[in-house]
Amino acid sequence: EKFSFFDEFNYSSIILKFDLIFSFRSWCYKYEIETYLEFMLNCLSDDGYLIVDIRNDFEKEKILQKFISVNILAEYKNHKRYVLKSFR
């Protein structure tokens, strides 16, 4: 299998490392950064990418400081879409 899909019902069963994790207007947008941060860091491979929408009124440094490479893909009225790579 090259692709695996998880949602709020089965995510806790993940025992894999992923090269790409993305969350568009969900985690870090509707749900606080702390909700899944440690879980996501455990599932992202060392050279993996995280693409995530972070609401402007969230404390984005809580997640951005965990990564060496931080780039903004797009800016919207209420949030920015980031590409994060190589977590510390």
Short mmCIF file of C-alpha atoms in Angstrom, two decimals:
data_model
loop_
_atom_site.label_atom_id
_atom_site.label_comp_id
_atom_site.label_asym_id
_atom_site.label_seq_id
_atom_site.Cartn_x
_atom_site.Cartn_y
_atom_site.Cartn_z
CA GLU A 1 0.00 0.00 0.00
CA LYS A 2 1.31 3.40 -0.95
CA PHE A 3 -1.44 5.46 0.67
CA SER A 4 -3.15 5.29 4.03
CA PHE A 5 -6.07 7.42 5.11
CA PHE A 6 -7.04 8.09 8.68
CA ASP A 7 -9.73 10.14 10.33
CA GLU A 8 -10.93 11.02 13.82
CA PHE A 9 -12.22 7.48 14.34
CA ASN A 10 -9.11 5.44 13.56
CA TYR A 11 -6.09 7.75 13.88
CA SER A 12 -5.00 6.33 17.25
CA SER A 13 -4.21 3.00 15.55
CA ILE A 14 -1.39 4.52 13.47
CA ILE A 15 1.96 2.82 13.99
CA LEU A 16 3.58 4.04 10.77
CA LYS A 17 5.85 6.92 9.80
CA PHE A 18 4.57 9.13 6.99
CA ASP A 19 6.46 11.22 4.44
CA LEU A 20 3.53 13.60 3.98
CA ILE A 21 0.86 14.71 6.43
CA PHE A 22 -1.62 17.44 5.57
CA SER A 23 -4.51 19.11 7.31
CA PHE A 24 -6.56 21.72 5.50
CA ARG A 25 -8.77 23.89 7.71
CA SER A 26 -9.07 21.30 10.45
CA TRP A 27 -6.22 20.73 12.91
CA CYS A 28 -4.63 24.13 13.74
CA TYR A 29 -7.75 25.75 12.31
CA LYS A 30 -10.75 24.27 14.13
CA TYR A 31 -8.78 22.28 16.69
CA GLU A 32 -6.06 23.68 18.93
CA ILE A 33 -2.45 22.98 17.97
CA GLU A 34 -1.85 20.95 21.15
CA THR A 35 -4.66 18.54 20.26
CA TYR A 36 -2.58 16.46 17.83
CA LEU A 37 0.91 18.00 17.89
CA GLU A 38 2.81 15.25 19.72
CA PHE A 39 0.88 12.55 17.92
CA MET A 40 1.70 14.09 14.53
CA LEU A 41 5.39 14.49 15.42
CA ASN A 42 5.52 10.79 16.29
CA CYS A 43 4.01 9.85 12.91
CA LEU A 44 6.02 12.14 10.62
CA SER A 45 9.21 10.67 9.15
CA ASP A 46 12.45 12.53 9.84
CA ASP A 47 12.47 14.04 6.33
CA GLY A 48 8.69 14.25 6.05
CA TYR A 49 6.57 17.23 5.10
CA LEU A 50 3.65 18.69 6.99
CA ILE A 51 1.27 20.91 5.06
CA VAL A 52 -1.11 22.62 7.45
CA ASP A 53 -3.49 25.56 7.62
CA ILE A 54 -2.95 27.61 10.78
CA ARG A 55 -5.51 30.19 11.81
CA ASN A 56 -4.13 33.70 12.27
CA ASP A 57 -5.41 33.92 15.85
CA PHE A 58 -3.70 30.67 16.93
CA GLU A 59 -0.28 30.65 18.61
CA LYS A 60 1.51 29.36 15.53
CA GLU A 61 4.93 29.35 17.21
CA LYS A 62 3.83 26.29 19.18
CA ILE A 63 4.18 24.28 15.99
CA LEU A 64 6.52 26.36 13.82
CA GLN A 65 9.33 26.21 16.38
CA LYS A 66 9.33 22.41 16.06
CA PHE A 67 10.55 22.57 12.43
CA ILE A 68 13.78 23.68 10.76
CA SER A 69 12.16 24.57 7.44
CA VAL A 70 9.05 26.80 7.52
CA ASN A 71 7.49 28.17 4.34
CA ILE A 72 4.16 29.87 3.64
CA LEU A 73 2.39 28.36 0.62
CA ALA A 74 -0.61 30.68 0.64
CA GLU A 75 -2.17 33.45 2.70
CA TYR A 76 -5.90 33.79 3.23
CA LYS A 77 -8.06 36.17 5.20
CA ASN A 78 -8.23 33.99 8.34
CA HIS A 79 -5.23 31.68 7.99
CA LYS A 80 -2.00 30.78 6.26
CA ARG A 81 -1.06 27.47 4.63
CA TYR A 82 2.40 26.31 5.69
CA VAL A 83 4.83 23.70 4.43
CA LEU A 84 6.95 22.47 7.32
CA LYS A 85 9.88 20.07 7.03
CA SER A 86 12.54 18.48 9.21
CA PHE A 87 11.25 18.70 12.72
CA ARG A 88 13.70 19.33 15.55
#
